[in-house]
mmCIF file of C-alpha atoms and ligand atoms in Angstrom:
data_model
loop_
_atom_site.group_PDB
_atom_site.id
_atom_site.type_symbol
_atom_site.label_atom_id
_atom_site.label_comp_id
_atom_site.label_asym_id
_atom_site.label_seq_id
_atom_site.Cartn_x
_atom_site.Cartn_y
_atom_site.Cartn_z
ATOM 1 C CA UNK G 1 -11.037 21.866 20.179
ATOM 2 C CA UNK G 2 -13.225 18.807 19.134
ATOM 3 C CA UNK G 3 -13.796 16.369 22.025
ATOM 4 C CA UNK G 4 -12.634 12.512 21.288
ATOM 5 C CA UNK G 5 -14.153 9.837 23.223
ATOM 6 C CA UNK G 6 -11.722 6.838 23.577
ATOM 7 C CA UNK G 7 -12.360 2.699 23.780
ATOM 8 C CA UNK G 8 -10.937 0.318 24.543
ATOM 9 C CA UNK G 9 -12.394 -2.748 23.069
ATOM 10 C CA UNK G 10 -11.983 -6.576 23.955
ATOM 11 C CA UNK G 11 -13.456 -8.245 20.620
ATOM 12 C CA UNK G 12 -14.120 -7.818 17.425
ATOM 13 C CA UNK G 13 -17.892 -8.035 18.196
ATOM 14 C CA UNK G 14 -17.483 -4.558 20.429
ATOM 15 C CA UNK G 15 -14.924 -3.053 18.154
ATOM 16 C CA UNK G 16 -18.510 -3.037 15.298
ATOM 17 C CA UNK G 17 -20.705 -2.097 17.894
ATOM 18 C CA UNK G 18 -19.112 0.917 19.353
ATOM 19 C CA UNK G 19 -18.277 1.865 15.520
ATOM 20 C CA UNK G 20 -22.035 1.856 14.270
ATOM 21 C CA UNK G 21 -23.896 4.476 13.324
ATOM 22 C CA UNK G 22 -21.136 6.156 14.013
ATOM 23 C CA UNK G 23 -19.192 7.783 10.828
ATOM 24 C CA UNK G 24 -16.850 9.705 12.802
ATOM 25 C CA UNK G 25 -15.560 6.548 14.631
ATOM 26 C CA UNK G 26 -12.268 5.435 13.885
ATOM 27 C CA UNK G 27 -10.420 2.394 14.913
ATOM 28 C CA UNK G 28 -6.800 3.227 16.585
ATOM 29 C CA UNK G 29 -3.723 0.761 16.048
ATOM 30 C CA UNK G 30 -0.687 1.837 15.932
ATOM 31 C CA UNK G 31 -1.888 5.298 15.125
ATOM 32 C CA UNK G 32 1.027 6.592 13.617
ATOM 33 C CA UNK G 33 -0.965 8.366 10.413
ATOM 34 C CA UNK G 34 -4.534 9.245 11.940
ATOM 35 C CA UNK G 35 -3.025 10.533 15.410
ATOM 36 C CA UNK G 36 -0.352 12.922 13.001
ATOM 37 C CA UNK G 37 -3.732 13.613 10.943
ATOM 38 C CA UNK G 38 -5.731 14.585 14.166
ATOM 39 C CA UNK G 39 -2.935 17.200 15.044
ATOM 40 C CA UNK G 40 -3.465 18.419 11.294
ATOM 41 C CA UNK G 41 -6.945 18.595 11.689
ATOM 42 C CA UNK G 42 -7.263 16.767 8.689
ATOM 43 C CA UNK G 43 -9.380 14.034 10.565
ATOM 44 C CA UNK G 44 -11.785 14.896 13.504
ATOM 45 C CA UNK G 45 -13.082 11.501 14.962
ATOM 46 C CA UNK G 46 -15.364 11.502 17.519
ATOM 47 C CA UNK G 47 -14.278 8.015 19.210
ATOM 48 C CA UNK G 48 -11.716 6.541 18.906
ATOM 49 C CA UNK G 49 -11.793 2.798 19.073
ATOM 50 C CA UNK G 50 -8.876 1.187 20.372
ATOM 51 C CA UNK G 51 -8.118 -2.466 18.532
ATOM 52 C CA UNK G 52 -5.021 -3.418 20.323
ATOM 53 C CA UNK G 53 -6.140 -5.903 22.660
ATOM 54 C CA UNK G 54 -7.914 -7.828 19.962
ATOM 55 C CA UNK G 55 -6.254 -11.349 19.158
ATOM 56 C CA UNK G 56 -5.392 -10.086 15.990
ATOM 57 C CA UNK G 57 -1.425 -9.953 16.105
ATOM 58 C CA UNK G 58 -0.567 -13.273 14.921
ATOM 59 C CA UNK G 59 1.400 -14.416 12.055
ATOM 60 C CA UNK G 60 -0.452 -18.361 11.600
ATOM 61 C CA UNK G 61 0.448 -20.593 9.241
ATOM 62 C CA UNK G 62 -2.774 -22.346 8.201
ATOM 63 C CA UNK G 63 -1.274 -25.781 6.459
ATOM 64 C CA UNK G 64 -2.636 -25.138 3.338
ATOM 65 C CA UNK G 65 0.954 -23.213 1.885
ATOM 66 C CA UNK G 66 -0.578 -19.814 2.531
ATOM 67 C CA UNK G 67 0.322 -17.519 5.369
ATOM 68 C CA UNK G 68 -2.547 -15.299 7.728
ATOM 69 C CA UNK G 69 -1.145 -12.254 8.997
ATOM 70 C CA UNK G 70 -3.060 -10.685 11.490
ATOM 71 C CA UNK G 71 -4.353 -6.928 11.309
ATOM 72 C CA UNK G 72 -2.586 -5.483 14.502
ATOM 73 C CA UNK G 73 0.971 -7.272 13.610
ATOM 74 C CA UNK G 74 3.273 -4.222 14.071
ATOM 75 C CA UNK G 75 5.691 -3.846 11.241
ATOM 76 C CA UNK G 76 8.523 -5.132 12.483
ATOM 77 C CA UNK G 77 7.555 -8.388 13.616
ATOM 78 C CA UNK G 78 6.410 -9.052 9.941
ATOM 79 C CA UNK G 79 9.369 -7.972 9.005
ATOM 80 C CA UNK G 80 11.286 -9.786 11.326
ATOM 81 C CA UNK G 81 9.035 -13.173 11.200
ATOM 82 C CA UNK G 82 11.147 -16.439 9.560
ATOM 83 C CA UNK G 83 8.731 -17.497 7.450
ATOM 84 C CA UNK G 84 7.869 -13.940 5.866
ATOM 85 C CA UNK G 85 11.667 -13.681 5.482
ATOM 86 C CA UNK G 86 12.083 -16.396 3.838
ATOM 87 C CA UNK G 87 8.926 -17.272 1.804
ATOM 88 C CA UNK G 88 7.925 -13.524 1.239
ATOM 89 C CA UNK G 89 11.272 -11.764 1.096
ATOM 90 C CA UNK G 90 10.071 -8.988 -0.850
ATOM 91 C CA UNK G 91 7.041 -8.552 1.943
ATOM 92 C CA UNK G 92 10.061 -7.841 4.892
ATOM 93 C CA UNK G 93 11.822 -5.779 2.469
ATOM 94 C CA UNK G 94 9.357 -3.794 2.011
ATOM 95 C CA UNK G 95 8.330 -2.786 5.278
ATOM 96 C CA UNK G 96 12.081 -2.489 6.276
ATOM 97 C CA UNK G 97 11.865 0.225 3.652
ATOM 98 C CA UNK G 98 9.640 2.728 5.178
ATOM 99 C CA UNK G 99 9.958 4.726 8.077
ATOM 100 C CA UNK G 100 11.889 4.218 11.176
ATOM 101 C CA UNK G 101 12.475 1.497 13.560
ATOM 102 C CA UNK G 102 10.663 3.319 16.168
ATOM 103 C CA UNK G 103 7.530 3.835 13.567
ATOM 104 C CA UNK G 104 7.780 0.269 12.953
ATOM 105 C CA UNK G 105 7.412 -1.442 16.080
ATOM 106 C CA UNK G 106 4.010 0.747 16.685
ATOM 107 C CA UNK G 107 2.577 0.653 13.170
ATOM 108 C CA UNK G 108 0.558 -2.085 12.173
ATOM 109 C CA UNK G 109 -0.364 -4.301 8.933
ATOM 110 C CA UNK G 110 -3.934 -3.283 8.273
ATOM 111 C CA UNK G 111 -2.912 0.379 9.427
ATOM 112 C CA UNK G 112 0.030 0.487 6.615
ATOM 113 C CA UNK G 113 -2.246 -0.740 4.291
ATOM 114 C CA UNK G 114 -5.166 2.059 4.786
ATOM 115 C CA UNK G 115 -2.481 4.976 5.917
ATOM 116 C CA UNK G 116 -3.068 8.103 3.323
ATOM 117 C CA UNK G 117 -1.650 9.849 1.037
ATOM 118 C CA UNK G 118 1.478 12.424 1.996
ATOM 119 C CA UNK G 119 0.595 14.323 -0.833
ATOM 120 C CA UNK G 120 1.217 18.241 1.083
ATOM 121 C CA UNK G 121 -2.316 19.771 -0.169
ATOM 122 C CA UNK G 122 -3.915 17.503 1.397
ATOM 123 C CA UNK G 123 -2.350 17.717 4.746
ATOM 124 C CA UNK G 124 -2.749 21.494 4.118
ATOM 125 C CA UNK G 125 -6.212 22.987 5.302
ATOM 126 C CA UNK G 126 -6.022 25.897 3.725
ATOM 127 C CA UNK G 127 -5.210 24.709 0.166
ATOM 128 C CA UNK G 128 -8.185 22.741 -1.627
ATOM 129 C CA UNK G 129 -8.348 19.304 -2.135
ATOM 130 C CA UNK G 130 -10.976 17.054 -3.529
ATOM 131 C CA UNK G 131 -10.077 13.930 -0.905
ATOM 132 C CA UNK G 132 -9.981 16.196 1.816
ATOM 133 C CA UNK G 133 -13.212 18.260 1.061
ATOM 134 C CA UNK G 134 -14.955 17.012 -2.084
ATOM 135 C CA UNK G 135 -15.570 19.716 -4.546
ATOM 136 C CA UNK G 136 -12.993 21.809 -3.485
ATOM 137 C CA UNK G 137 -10.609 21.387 -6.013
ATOM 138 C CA UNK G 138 -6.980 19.656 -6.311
ATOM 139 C CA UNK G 139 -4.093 22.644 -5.814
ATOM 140 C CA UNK G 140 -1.610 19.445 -6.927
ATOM 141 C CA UNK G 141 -2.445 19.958 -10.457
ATOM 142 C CA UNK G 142 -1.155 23.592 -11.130
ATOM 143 C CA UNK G 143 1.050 23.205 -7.905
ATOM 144 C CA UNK G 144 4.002 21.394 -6.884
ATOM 145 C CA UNK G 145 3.677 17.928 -8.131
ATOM 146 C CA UNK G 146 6.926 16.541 -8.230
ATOM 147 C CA UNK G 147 5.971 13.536 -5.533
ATOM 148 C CA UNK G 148 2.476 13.015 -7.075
ATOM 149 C CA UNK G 149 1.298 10.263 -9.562
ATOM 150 C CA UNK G 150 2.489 9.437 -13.490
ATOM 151 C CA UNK G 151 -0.140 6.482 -13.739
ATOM 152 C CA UNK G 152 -3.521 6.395 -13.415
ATOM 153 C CA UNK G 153 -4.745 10.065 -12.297
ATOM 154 C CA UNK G 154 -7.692 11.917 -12.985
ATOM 155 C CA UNK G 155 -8.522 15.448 -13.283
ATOM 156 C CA UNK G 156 -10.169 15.340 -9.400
ATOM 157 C CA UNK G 157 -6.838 13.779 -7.880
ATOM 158 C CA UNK G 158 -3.210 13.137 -8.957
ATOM 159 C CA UNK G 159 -2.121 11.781 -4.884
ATOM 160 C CA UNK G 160 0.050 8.719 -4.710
ATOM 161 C CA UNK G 161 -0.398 6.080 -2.403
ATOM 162 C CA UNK G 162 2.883 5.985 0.666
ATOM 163 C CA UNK G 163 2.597 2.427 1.446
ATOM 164 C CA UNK G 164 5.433 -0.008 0.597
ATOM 165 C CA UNK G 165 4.075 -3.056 2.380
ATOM 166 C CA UNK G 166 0.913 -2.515 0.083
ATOM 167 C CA UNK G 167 3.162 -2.686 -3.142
ATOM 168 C CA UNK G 168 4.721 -6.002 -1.921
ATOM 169 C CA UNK G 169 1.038 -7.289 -1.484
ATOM 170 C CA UNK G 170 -0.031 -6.245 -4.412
ATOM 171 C CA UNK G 171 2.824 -8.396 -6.270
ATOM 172 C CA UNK G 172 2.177 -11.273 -3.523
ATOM 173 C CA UNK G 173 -1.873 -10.807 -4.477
ATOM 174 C CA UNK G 174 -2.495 -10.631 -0.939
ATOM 175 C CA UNK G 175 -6.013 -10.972 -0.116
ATOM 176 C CA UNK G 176 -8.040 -8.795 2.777
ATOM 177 C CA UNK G 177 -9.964 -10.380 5.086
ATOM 178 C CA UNK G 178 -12.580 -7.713 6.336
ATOM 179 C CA UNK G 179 -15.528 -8.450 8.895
ATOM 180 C CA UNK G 180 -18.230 -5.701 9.363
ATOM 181 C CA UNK G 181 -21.525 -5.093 9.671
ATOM 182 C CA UNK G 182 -23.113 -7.565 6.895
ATOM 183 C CA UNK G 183 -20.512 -10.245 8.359
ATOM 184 C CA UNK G 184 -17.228 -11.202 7.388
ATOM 185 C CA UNK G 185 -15.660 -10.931 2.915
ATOM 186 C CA UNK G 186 -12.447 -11.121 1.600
ATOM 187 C CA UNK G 187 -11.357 -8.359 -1.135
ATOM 188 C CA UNK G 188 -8.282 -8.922 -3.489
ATOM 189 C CA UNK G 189 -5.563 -6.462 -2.161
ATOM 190 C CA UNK G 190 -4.838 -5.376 -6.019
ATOM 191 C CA UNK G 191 -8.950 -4.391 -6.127
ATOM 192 C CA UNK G 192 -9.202 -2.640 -2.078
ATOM 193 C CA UNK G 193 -7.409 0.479 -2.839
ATOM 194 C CA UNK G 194 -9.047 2.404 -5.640
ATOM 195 C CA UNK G 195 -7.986 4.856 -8.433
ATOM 196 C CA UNK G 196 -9.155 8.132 -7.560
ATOM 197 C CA UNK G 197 -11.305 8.757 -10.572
ATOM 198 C CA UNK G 198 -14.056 11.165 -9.507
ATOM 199 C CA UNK G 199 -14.127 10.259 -5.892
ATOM 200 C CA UNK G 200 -10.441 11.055 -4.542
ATOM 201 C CA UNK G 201 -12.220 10.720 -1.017
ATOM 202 C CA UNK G 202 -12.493 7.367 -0.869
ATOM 203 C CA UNK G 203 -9.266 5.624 -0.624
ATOM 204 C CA UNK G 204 -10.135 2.108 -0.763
ATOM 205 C CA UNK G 205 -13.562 -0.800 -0.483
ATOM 206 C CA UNK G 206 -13.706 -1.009 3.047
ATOM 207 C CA UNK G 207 -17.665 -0.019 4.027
ATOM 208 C CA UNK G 208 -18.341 1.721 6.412
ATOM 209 C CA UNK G 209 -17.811 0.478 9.796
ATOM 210 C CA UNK G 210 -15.889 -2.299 8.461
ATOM 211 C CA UNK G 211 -12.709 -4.013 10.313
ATOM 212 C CA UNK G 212 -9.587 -4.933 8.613
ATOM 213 C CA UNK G 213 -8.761 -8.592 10.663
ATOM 214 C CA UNK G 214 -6.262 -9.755 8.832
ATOM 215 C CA UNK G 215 -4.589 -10.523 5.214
ATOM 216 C CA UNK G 216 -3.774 -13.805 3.341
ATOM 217 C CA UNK G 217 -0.661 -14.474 1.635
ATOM 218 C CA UNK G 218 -1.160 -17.176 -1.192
ATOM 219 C CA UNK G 219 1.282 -20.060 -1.824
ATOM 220 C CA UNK G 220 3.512 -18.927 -3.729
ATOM 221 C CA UNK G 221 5.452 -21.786 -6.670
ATOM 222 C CA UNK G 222 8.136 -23.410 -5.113
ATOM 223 C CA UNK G 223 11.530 -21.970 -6.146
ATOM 224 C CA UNK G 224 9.793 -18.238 -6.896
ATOM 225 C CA UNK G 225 12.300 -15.594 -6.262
ATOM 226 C CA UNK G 226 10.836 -11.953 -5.282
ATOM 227 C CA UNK G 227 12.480 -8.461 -4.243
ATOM 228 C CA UNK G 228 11.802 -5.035 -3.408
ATOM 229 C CA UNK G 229 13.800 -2.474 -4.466
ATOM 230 C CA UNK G 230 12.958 1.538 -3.746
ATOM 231 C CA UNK G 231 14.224 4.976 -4.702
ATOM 232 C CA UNK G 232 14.059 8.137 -2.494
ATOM 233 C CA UNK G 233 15.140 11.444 -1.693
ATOM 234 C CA UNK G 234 17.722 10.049 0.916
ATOM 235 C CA UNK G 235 18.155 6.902 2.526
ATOM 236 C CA UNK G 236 15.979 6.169 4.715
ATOM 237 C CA UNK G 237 12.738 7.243 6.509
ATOM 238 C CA UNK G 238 11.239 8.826 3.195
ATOM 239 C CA UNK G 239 8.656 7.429 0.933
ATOM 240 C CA UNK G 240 8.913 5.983 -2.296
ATOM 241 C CA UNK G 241 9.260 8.324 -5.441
ATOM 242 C CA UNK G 242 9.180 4.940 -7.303
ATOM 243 C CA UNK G 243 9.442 0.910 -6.116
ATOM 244 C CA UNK G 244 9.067 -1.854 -7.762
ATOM 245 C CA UNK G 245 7.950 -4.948 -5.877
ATOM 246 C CA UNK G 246 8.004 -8.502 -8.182
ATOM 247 C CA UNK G 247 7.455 -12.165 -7.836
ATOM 248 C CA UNK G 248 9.486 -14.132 -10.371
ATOM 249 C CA UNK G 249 9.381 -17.819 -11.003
ATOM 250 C CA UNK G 250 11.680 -19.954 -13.262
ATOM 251 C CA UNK G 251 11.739 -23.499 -14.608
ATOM 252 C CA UNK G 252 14.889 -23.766 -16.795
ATOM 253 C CA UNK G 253 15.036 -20.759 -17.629
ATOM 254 C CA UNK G 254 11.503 -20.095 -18.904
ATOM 255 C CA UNK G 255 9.359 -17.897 -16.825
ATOM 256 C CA UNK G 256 6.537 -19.834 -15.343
ATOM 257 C CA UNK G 257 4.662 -16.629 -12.654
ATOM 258 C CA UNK G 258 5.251 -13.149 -12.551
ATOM 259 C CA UNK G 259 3.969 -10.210 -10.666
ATOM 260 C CA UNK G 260 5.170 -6.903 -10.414
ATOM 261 C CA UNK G 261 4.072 -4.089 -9.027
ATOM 262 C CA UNK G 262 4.583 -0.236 -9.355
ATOM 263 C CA UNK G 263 4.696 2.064 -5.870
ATOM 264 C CA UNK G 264 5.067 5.409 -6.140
ATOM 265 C CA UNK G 265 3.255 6.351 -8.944
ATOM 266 C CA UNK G 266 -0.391 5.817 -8.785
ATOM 267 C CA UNK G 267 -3.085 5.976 -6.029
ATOM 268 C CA UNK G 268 -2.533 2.780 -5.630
ATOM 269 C CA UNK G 269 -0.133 -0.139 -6.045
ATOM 270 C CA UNK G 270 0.093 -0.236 -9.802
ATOM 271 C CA UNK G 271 0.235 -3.824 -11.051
ATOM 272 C CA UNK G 272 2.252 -3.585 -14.353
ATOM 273 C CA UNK G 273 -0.120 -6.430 -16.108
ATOM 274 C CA UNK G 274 1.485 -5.796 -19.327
ATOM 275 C CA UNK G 275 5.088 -6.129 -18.361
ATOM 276 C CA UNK G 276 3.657 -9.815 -16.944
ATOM 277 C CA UNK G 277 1.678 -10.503 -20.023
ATOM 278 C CA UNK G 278 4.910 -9.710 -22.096
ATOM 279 C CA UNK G 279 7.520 -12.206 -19.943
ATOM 280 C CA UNK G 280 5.130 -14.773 -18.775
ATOM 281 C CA UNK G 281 6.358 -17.671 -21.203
ATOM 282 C CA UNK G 282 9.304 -16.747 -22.356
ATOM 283 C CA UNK G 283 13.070 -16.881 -21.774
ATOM 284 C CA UNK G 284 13.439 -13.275 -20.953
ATOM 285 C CA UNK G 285 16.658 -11.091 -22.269
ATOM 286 C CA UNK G 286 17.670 -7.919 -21.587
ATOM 287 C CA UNK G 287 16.148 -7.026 -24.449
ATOM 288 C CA UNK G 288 12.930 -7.846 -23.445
ATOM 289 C CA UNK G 289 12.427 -6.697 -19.962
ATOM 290 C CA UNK G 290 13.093 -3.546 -21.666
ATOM 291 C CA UNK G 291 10.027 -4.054 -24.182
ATOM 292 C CA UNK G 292 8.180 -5.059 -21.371
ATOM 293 C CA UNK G 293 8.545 -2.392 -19.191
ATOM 294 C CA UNK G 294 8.195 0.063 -21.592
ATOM 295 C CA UNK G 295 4.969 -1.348 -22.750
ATOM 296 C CA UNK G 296 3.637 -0.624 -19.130
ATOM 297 C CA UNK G 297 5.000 3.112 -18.591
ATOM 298 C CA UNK G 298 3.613 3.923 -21.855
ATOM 299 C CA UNK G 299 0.254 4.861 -20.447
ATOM 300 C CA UNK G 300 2.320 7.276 -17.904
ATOM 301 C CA UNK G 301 0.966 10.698 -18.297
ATOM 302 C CA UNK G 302 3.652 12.497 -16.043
ATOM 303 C CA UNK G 303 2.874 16.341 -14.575
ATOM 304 C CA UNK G 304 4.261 19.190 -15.134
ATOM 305 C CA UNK G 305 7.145 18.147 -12.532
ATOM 306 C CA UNK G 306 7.391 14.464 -12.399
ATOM 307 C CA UNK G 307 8.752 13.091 -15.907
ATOM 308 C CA UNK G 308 11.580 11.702 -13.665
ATOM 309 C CA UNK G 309 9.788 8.891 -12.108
ATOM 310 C CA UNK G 310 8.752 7.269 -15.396
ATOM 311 C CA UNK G 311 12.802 6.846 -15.799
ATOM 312 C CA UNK G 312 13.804 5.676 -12.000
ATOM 313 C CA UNK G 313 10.265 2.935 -12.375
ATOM 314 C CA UNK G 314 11.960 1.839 -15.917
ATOM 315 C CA UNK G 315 15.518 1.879 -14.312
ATOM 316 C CA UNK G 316 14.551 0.003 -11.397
ATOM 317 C CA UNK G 317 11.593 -2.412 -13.015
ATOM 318 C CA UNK G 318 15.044 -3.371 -15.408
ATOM 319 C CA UNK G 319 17.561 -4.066 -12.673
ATOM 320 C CA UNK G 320 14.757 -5.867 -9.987
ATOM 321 C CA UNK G 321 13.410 -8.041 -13.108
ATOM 322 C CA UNK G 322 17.029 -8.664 -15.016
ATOM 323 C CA UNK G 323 18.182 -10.107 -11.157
ATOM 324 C CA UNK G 324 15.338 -12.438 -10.488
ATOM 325 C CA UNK G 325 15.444 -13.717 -14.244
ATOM 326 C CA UNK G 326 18.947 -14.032 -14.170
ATOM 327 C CA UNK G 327 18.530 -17.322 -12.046
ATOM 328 C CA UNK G 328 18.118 -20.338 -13.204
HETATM 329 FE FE1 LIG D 1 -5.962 16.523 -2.697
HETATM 330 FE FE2 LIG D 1 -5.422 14.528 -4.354
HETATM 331 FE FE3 LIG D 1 -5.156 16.997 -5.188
HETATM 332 FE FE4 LIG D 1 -3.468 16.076 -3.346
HETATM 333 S S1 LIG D 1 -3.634 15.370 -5.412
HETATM 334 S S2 LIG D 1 -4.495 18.077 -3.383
HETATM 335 S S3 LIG D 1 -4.788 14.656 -2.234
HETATM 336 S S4 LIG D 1 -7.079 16.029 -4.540
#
């Protein structure tokens, strides 16, 4: 058994200096991905740096039109929160989406955001797995991929990422507000998490050390319509085999912004650029939110047991984006 050391910390200031020179330091939230990891063994911390007394778990509204959601918010006060509800829909949505109520009021914002993948090698220590051990190999590829990614894999990693919230982000192009030890930055959500390429260990920007404080949600064009809609092995408390998260706004009829964003099938949020490119502009039909779509699931490359979520991503990409264009 590996000792942890546990601290509680009062600022932000202490939370960096109790994490450096430390790699095995880990900041605790709501904890309810690394503690499950820690049984697995999967991650050994030595400290464990407790963020929960830090002024961080406020929703603020700044007065500029955008909205600062602190990094300790648990889940279901975003959720909850008037203004998310009925600015951000697809943001509450989301979260309601994933896990359980109990889950929810622990879990936090930044910690839904950085949770990892549920892909079963890697929670597995006796199988290999390149984000687990580098080098070791990825038992996904020849195993049982069914949950794993259609967009965006390489030959070193085909995980999916399990967050929901992050999809709705994604579409809302959230931005990350990080402070570490070369000071506070901001990262675009869509660019923190990363594709696995040839390092499936490292899930997303954050340096070392660093401290997710909160996340920005931009102003979004008056009128703009968004949802979140989700498919799943049953109804509730599962994660995503596809979602589709989008922003849609209208002026008579003619589509003025768009975002949309992929969950479930990439190893990150997948922001379907092309289906945007195709519909920004134009008076969209049937006809061509089909076109659209498909011109964004043609790069899937599906497994040897996923082909199904390219369909339920086109299915559900048509119904979310034929409802939010059918307004006027
Ligand atoms: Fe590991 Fe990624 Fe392969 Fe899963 S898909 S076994 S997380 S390398």
């Amino acid at each position: 058994m590996k000792p942890v050391a546990y601290v509680r910390v009062a600022s932000v200031g202490e939370a960096a200096a109790v994490h450096a020179g430390r790699p095995e330091a880990r900041y605790l939230g709501g904890g309810t991905n690394l503690v499950d990891l820690m049984k697995l063994g999967v991650e050994r911390p030595d400290v464990l740096i407790d963020i929960t007394r830090l002024p961080l778990d406020r929703i603020e509204e700044p007065g500029d039109g955008t909205l600062r959601i602190g990094a300790t918010v648990r889940n279901s006060d975003l959720a909850a929160h008037p203004v998310v509800r009925e600015r951000y829909p697809v943001l509450s949505q989301a979260v309601l989406s994933g896990a359980s109520d109990q889950l929810r009021n622990v879990a936090t914002t930044a910690g839904n955001l950085l949770q990892r993948t549920r892909c079963t090698y890697f929670q597995d220590l006796s199988r290999p797995c390149n984000k687990r051990v580098p080098g070791s190999g990825c038992a996904a590829i020849e195993g049982v991929n069914r949950d794993h990614a259609v967009l965006g894999h390489s030959p070193h990693c085909v995980a999916t990422h399990p967050s929901d919230l992050a999809v709705a982000l994604s579409a809302l192009d959230a931005v990350v507000e990080l402070v570490g030890p070369a000071g506070p930055r901001t990262v675009p959500v869509t660019e923190f998490q990363r594709l696995p390429k040839d390092r499936p260990d490292v899930d997303t920007l954050i340096r070392p050390g660093e401290l997710i404080t909160g996340l920005v949600l931009p102003a979004l064009p008056g009128g703009a319509a968004s949802r979140y809609r989700k498919t799943r092995d049953r109804a509730s408390f599962a994660f995503a085999l596809a979602s589709v998260a989008a922003v849609v706004h209208l002026e008579r009829g003619t589509v003025r912004h768009i975002a949309v964003a992929f969950g479930g099938l990439a190893h990150r949020p997948w922001r379907a650029r092309q289906t945007e490119a195709a519909l920004l502009g134009t008076t969209p039909s049937a006809a061509t939110i089909t076109q659209a779509v498909e011109a964004e699931l043609a790069a899937a490359v599906p497994l040897r047991h996923n082909a199904y979520k390219v369909t339920l991503a086109r299915d559900l990409a048509h119904e979310v984006l034929g409802s939010l264009t059918a307004r006027s």
